[in-house]
Short mmCIF file of C-alpha atoms and ligand atoms in Angstrom, two decimals:
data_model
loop_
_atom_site.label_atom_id
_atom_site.label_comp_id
_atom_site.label_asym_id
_atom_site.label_seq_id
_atom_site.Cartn_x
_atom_site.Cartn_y
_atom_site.Cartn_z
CA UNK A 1 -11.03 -15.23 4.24
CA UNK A 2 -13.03 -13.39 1.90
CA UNK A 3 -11.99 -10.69 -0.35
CA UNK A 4 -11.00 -7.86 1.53
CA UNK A 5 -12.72 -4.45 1.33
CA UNK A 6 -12.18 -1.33 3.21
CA UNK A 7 -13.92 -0.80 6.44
CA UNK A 8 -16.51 1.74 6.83
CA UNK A 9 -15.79 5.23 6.70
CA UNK A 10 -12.48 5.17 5.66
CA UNK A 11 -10.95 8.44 4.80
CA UNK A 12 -8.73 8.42 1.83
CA UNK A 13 -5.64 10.81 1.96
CA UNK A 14 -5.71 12.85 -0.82
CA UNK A 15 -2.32 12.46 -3.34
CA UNK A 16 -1.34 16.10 -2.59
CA UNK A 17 -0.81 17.84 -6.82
CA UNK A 18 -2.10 20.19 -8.54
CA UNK A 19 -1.79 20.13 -12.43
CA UNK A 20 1.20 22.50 -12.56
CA UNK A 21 3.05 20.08 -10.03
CA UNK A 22 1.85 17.14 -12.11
CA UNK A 23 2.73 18.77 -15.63
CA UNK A 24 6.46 19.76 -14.30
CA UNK A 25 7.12 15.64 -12.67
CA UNK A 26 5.37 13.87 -15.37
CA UNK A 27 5.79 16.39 -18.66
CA UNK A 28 3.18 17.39 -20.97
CA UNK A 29 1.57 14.50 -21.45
CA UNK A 30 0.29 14.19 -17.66
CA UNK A 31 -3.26 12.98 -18.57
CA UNK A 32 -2.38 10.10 -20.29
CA UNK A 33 0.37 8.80 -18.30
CA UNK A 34 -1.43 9.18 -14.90
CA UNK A 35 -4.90 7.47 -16.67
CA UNK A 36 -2.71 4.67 -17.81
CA UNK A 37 -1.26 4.38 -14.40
CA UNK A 38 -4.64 3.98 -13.10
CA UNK A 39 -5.42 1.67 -15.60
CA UNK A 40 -2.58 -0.75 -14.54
CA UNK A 41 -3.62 -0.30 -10.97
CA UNK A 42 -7.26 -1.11 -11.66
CA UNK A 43 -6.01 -4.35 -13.52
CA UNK A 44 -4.18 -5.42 -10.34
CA UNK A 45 -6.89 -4.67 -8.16
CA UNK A 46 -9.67 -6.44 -9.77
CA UNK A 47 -7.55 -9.65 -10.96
CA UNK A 48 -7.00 -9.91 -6.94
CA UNK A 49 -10.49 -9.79 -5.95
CA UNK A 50 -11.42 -12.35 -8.56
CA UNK A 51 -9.00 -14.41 -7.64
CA UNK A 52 -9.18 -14.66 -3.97
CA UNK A 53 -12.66 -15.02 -5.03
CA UNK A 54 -12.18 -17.98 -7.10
CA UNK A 55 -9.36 -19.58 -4.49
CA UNK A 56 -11.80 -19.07 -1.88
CA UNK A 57 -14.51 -21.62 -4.18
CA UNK A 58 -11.76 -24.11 -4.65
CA UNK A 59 -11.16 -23.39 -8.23
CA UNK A 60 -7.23 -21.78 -7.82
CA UNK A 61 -5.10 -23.96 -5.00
CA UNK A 62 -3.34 -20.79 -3.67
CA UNK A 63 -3.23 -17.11 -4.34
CA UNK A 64 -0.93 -14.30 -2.74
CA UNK A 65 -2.66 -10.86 -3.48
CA UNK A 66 -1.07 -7.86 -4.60
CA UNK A 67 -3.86 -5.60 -2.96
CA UNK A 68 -2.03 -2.03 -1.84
CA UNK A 69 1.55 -2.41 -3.67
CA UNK A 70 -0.32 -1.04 -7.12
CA UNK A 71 1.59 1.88 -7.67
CA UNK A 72 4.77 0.25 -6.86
CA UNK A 73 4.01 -1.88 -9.61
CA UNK A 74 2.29 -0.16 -12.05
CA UNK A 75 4.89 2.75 -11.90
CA UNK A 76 8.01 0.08 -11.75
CA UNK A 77 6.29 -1.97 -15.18
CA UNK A 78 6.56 1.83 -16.82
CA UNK A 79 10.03 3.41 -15.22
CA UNK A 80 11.51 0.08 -16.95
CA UNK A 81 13.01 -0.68 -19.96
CA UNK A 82 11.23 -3.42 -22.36
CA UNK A 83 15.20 -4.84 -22.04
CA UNK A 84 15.51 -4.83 -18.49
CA UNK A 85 15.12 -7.60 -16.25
CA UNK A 86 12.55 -8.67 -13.13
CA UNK A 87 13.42 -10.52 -10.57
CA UNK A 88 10.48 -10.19 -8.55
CA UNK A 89 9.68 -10.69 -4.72
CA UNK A 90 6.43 -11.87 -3.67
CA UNK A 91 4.00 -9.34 -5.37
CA UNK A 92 5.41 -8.60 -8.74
CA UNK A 93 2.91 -10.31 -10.96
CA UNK A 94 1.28 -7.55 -12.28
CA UNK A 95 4.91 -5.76 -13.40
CA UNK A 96 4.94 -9.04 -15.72
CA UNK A 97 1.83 -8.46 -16.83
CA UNK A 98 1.85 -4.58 -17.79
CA UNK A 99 5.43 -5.35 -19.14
CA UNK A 100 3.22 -7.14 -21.98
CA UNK A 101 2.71 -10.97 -20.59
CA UNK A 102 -0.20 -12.31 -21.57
CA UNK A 103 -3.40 -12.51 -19.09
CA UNK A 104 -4.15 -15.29 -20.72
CA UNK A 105 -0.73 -17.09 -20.15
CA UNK A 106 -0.63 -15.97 -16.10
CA UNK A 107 -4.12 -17.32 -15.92
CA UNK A 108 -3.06 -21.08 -16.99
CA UNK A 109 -0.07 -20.61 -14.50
CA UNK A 110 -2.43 -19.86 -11.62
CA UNK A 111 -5.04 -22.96 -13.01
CA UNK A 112 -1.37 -24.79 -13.22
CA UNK A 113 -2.97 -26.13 -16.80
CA UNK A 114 -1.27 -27.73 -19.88
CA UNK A 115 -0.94 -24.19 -21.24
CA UNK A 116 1.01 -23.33 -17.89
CA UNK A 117 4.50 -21.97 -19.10
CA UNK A 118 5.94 -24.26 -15.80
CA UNK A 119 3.88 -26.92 -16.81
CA UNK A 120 1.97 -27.14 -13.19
CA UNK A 121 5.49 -27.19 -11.31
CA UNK A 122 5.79 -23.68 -9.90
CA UNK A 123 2.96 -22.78 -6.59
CA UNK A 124 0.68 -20.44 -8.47
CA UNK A 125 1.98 -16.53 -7.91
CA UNK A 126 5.06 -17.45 -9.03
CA UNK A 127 5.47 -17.34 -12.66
CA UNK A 128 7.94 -17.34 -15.79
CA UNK A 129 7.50 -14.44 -18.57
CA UNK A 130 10.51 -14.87 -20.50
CA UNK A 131 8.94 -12.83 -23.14
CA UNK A 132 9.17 -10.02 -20.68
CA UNK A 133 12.60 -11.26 -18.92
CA UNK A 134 10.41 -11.87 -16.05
CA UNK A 135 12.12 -14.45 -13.61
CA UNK A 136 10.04 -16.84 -11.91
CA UNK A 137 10.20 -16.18 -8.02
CA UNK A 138 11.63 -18.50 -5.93
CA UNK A 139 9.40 -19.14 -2.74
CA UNK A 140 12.68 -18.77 -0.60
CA UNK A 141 13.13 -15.49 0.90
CA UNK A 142 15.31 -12.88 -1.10
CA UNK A 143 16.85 -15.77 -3.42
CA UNK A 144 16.23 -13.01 -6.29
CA UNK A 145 18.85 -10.59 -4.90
CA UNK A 146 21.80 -12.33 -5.73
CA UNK A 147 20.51 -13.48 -9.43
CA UNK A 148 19.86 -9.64 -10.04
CA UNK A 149 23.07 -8.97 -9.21
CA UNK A 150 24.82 -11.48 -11.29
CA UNK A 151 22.62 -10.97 -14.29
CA UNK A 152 22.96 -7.19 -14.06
CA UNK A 153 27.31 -7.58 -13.45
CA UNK A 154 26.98 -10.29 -16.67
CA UNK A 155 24.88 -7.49 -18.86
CA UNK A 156 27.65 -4.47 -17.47
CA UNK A 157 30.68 -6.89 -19.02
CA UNK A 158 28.84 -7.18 -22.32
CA UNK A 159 28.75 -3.03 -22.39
CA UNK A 160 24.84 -2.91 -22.38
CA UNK A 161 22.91 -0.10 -20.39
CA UNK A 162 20.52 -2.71 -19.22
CA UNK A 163 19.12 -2.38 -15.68
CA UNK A 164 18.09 -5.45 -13.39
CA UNK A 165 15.66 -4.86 -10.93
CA UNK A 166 15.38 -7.12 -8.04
CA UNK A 167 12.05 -6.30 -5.97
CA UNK A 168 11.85 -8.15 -2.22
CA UNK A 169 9.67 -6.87 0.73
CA UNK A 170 10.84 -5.61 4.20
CA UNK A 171 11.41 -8.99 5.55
CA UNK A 172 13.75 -9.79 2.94
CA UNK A 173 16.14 -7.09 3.95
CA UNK A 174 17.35 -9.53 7.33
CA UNK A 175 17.96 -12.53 4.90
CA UNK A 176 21.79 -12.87 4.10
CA UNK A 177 20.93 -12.40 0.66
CA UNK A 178 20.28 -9.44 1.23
CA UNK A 179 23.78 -8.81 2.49
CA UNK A 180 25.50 -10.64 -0.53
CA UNK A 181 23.42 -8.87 -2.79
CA UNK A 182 23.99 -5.43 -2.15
CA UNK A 183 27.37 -6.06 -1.11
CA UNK A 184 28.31 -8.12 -4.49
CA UNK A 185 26.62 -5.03 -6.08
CA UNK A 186 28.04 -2.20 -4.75
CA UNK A 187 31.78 -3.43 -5.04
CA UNK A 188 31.65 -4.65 -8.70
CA UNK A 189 29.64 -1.29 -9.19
CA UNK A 190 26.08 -3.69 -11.07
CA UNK A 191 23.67 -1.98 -12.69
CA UNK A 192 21.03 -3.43 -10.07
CA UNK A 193 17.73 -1.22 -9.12
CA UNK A 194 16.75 -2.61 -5.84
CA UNK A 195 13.19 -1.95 -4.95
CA UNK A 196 12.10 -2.18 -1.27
CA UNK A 197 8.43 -2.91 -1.03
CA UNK A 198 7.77 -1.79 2.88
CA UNK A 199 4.55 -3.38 3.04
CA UNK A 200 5.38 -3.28 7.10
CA UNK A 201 4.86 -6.87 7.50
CA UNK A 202 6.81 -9.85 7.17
CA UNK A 203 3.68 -12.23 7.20
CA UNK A 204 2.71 -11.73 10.95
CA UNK A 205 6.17 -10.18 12.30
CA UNK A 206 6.21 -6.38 12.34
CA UNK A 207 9.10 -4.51 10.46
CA UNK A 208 10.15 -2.91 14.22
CA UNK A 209 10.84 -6.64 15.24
CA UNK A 210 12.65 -7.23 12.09
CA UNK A 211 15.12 -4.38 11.49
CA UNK A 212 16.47 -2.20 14.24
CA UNK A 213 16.91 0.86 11.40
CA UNK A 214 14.67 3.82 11.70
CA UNK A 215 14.21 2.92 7.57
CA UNK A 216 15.05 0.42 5.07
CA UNK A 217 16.94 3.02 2.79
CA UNK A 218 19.67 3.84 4.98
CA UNK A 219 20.69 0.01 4.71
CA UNK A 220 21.70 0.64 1.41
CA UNK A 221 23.88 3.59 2.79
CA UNK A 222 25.96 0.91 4.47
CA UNK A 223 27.36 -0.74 1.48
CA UNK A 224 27.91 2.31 -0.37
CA UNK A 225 25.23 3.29 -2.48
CA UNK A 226 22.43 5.69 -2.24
CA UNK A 227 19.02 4.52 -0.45
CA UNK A 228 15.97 6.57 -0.63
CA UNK A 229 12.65 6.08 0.99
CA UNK A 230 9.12 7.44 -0.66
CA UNK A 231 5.17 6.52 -0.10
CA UNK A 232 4.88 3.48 -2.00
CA UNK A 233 1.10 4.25 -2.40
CA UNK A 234 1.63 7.50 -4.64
CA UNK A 235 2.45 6.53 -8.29
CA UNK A 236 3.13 10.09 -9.12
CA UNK A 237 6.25 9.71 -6.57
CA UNK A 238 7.02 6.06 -7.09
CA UNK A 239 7.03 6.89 -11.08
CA UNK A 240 9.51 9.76 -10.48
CA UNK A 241 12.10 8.28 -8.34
CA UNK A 242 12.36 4.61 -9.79
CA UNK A 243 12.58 6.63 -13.51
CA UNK A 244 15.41 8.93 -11.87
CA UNK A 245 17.21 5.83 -10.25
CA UNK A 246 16.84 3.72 -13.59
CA UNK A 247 18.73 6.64 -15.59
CA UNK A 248 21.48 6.96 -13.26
CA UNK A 249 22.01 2.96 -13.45
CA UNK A 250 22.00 2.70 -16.82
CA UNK A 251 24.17 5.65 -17.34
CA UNK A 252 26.58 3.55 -15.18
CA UNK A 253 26.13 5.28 -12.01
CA UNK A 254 25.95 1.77 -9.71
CA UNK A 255 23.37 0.45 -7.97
CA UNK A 256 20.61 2.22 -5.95
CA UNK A 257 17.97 1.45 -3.57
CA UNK A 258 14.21 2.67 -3.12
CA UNK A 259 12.27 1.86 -0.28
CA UNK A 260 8.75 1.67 -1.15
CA UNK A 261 6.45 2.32 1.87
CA UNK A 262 3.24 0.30 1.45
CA UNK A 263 0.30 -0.86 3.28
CA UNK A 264 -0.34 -4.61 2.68
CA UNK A 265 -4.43 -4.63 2.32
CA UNK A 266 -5.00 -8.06 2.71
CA UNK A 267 -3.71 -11.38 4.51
CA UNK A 268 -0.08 -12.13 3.68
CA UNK A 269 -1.60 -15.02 1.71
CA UNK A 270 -5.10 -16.76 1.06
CA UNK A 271 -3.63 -19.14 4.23
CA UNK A 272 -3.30 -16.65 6.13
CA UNK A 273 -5.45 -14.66 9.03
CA UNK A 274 -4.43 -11.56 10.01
CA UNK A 275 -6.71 -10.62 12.83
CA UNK A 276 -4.98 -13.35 14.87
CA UNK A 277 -1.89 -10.83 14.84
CA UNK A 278 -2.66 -7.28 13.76
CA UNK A 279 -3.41 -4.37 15.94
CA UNK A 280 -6.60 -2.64 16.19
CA UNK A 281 -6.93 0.18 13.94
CA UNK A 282 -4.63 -1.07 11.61
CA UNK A 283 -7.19 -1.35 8.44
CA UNK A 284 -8.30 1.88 8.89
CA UNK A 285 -4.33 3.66 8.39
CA UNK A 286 -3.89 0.80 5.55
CA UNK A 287 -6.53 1.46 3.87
CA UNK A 288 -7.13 5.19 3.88
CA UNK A 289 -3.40 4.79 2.48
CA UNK A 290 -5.43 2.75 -0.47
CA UNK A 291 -3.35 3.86 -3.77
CA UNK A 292 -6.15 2.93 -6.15
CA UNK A 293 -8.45 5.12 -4.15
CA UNK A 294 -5.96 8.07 -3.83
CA UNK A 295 -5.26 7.75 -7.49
CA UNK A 296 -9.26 8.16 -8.44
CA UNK A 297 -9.51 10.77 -5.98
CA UNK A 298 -6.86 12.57 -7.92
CA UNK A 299 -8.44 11.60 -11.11
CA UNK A 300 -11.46 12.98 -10.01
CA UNK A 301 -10.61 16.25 -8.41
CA UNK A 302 -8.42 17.12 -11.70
CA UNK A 303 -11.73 15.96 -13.86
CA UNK A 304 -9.48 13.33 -15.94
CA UNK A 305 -11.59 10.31 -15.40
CA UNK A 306 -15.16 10.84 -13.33
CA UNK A 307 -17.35 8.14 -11.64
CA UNK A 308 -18.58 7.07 -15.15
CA UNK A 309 -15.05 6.69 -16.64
CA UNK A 310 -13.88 4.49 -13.73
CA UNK A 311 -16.89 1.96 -14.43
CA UNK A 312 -16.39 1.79 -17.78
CA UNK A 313 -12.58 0.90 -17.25
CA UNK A 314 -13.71 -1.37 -14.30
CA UNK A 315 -16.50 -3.35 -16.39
CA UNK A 316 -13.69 -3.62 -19.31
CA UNK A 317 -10.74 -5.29 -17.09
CA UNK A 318 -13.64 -7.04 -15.59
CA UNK A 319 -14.84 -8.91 -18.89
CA UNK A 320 -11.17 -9.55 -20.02
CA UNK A 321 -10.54 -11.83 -16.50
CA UNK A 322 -13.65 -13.18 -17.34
CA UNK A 323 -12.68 -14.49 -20.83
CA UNK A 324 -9.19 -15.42 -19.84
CA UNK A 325 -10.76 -17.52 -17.04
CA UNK A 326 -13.32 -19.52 -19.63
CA UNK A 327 -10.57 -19.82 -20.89
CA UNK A 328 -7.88 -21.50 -18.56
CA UNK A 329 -10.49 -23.61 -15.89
CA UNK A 330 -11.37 -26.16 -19.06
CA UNK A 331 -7.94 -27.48 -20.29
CA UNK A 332 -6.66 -30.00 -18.76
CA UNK A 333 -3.68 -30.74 -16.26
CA UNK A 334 -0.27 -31.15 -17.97
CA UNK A 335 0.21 -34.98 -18.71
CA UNK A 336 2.28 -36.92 -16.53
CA UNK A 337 5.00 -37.60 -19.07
CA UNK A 338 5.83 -34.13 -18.82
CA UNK A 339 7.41 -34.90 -15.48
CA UNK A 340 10.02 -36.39 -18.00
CA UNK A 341 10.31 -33.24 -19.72
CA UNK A 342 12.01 -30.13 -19.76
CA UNK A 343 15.48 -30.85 -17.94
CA UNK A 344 17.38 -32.66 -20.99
CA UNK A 345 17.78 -31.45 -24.71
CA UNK A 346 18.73 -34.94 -26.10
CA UNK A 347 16.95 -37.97 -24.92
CA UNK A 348 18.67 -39.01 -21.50
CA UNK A 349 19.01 -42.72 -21.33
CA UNK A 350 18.63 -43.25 -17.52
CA UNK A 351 15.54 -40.66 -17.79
CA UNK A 352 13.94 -42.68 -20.67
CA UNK A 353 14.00 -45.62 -18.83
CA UNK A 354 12.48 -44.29 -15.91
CA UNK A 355 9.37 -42.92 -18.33
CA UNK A 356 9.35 -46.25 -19.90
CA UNK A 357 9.13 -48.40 -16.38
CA UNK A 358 6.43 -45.10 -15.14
CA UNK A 359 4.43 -45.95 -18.41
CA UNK A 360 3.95 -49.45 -18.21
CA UNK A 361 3.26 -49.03 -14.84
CA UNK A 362 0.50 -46.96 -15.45
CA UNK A 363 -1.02 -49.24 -18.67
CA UNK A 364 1.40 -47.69 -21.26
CA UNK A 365 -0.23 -44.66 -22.30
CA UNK A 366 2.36 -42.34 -23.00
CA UNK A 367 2.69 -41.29 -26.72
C1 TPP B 1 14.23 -18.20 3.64
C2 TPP B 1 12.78 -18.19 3.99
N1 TPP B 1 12.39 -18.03 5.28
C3 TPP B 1 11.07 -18.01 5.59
C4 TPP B 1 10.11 -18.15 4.61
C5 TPP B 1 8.63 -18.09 4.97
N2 TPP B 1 8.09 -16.82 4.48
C6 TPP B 1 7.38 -16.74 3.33
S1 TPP B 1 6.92 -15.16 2.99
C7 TPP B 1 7.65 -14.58 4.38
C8 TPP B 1 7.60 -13.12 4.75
C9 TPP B 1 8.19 -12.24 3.72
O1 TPP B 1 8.04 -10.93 4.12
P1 TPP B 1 8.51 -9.74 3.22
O2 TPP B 1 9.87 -9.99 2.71
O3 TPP B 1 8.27 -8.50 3.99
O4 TPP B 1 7.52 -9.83 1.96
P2 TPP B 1 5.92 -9.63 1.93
O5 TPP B 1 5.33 -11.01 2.09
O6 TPP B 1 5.53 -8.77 3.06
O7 TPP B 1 5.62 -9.05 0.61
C10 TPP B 1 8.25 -15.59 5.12
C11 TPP B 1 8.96 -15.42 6.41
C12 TPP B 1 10.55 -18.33 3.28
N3 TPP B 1 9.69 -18.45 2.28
N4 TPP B 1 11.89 -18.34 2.98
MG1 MG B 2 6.58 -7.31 4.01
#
């Protein structure tokens, strides 16, 4: 696979505001907010390329690309609270990352380093930002549904207006966690924000072979909360409704659901091949839906940033991968006596042992 671009002559649809319409949905400060939007985007975009890029030389084992569900994220990391929590699906990394996670950190996680938070034992994609009450994704489909609800009914009982927000993709929404989930959070009335990425694809199955529903929304509707469904590729609209859902939440409301329609720009995974399964024509509809496009075409017609701006943004994001890279590819993996590590506070006798036999066996080089 190599990194994927759009095909030629693709026709972007246009994100359909004028500045009057983007003044009165995103308040006086319109300019900055939809620049830093971009911003965000542009981060996710580029960190993609480089890294299928650098997967595809053998330097990263694995990498799942985020390419199309920008604005989901971008707007989700800012409709947020810095107290909130993330339990992410599949393509969430870049939430954890504008939430304030350092590059640098998600770059050791993804080189599975000795700086790597999970210490090499999570598949790269999937990691831990504590500092940003990030939770690390577990590969197993919609897992995260159920923790969001607990944590969020746990935060409700100790009186705080804290919002968990449990993000899955369309395939999730047959798992029976799914079911628990937003039956668990309904009922006990959880302040859960549950964000539907629609990317239409559940790696090669179709969403109209998945779900019989005309849309993912109205499965909320069935255990008694609200479900909405907007483009998942306009941050203007993504921005508005998850900020809207998050206040009602917080303000004790219950749970909600979004449904996020994407277009998933890429293979599911870098082991993936999606001509062996797609239609014809379908890169042309999924990428004219391109949200970092629409967004600079915006930017552009409104005269916020021009050809010139977006290059200088570009070459910055591009120089900060680069140093976090030089970075992470030199250190070293994490030492095997760190598979001792981690689960026990005190020394665990058993445990010990079992580093102690591992050691000699190895010529007793543990410190
Ligand atoms: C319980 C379970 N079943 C199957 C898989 C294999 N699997 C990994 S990703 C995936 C598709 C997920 O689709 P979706 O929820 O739409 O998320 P997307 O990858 O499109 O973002 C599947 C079936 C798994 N990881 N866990
Ligand atoms: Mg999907």
């Amino acid at each position: 696979m190599s990194v994927p671009a759009p095909p030629a002559a693709v026709k972007t649809v246009p994100l359909p505001y004028d500045r009057g319409q983007l003044e009165e949905r995103l308040g006086p400060s319109w300019k900055e907010t939809l620049s830093e939007l971009y911003r965000g985007m542009l981060l996710g975009r580029v960190l993609d390329q480089r890294m299928l890029a650098l997967q595809r030389q053998g330097r990263v084992g694995f990498y799942g690309p985020t390419m199309g569900h920008e604005a989901v994220n971008a707007a989700a990391a800012r409709a947020l609270d810095k107290e909130d929590w993330v339990f992410p699906g599949l393509r969430e990394q870049l939430v954890a990352l504008l939430r304030g996670h350092p590059l640098e950190l998600y770059l050791d996680h993804l080189f599975a380093n000795e700086a790597d938070p999970a210490r090499g034992r999570q598949m790269p994609c999937h990691p831990s930002a504590r500092d940003v009450r990030y939770v690390s994704m577990s590969s197993n489909i919609g897992t995260q549904i159920p923790q969001a609800v607990g944590t969020a009914w746990a935060m409700r009982r100790k009186g705080k207006g804290t919002v968990a927000a449990a993000f899955f993709g369309d395939g999730a929404t047959s798992s029976s966690e799914f079911h628990a989930g937003l039956n668990f959070a309904a009922v006990l009335d959880a302040p859960v924000l549950f964000v539907c990425a629609n990317n239409q694809w559940a790696i090669s199955l179709p969403t109209s072979r998945q779900s019989a529903v005309k849309t993912l929304a109205e499965k909320a509707r069935a255990y008694g909360m609200p479900g909405t469904r907007i483009d998942g590729t306009d941050p203007i609209a993504v921005l508005t409704e998850l900020s809207s859902a998050r206040r009602e939440i917080s303000a004790g409301k219950g749970p909600r659901l979004v449904e996020t329609v994407v277009y998933r720009l890429t293979p599911h995974s870098s082991s993936d091949d999606p001509t062996r399964y797609q239609p014809p024509g379908w890169a042309e509809e999924a990428w004219a839906h391109d949200p970092v496009a629409r967004t600079e075409g915006l930017l552009e017609t409104l005269g916020v940033v021009d050809a010139k701006g977006r290059e200088a943004i570009h070459k910055e994001i591009e120089e900060r991968i680069r140093k976090a890279v030089q970075l992470a590819e030199p250190r070293s993996p994490p030492g095997p006596e760190s598979l001792f590590e981690d689960t026990y506070r005190a020394p665990f006798p058993p445990l010990t042992e079992e580093r102690d036999r591992f050691d000699m066996e190895q010529g007793g080089h543990f410190p």
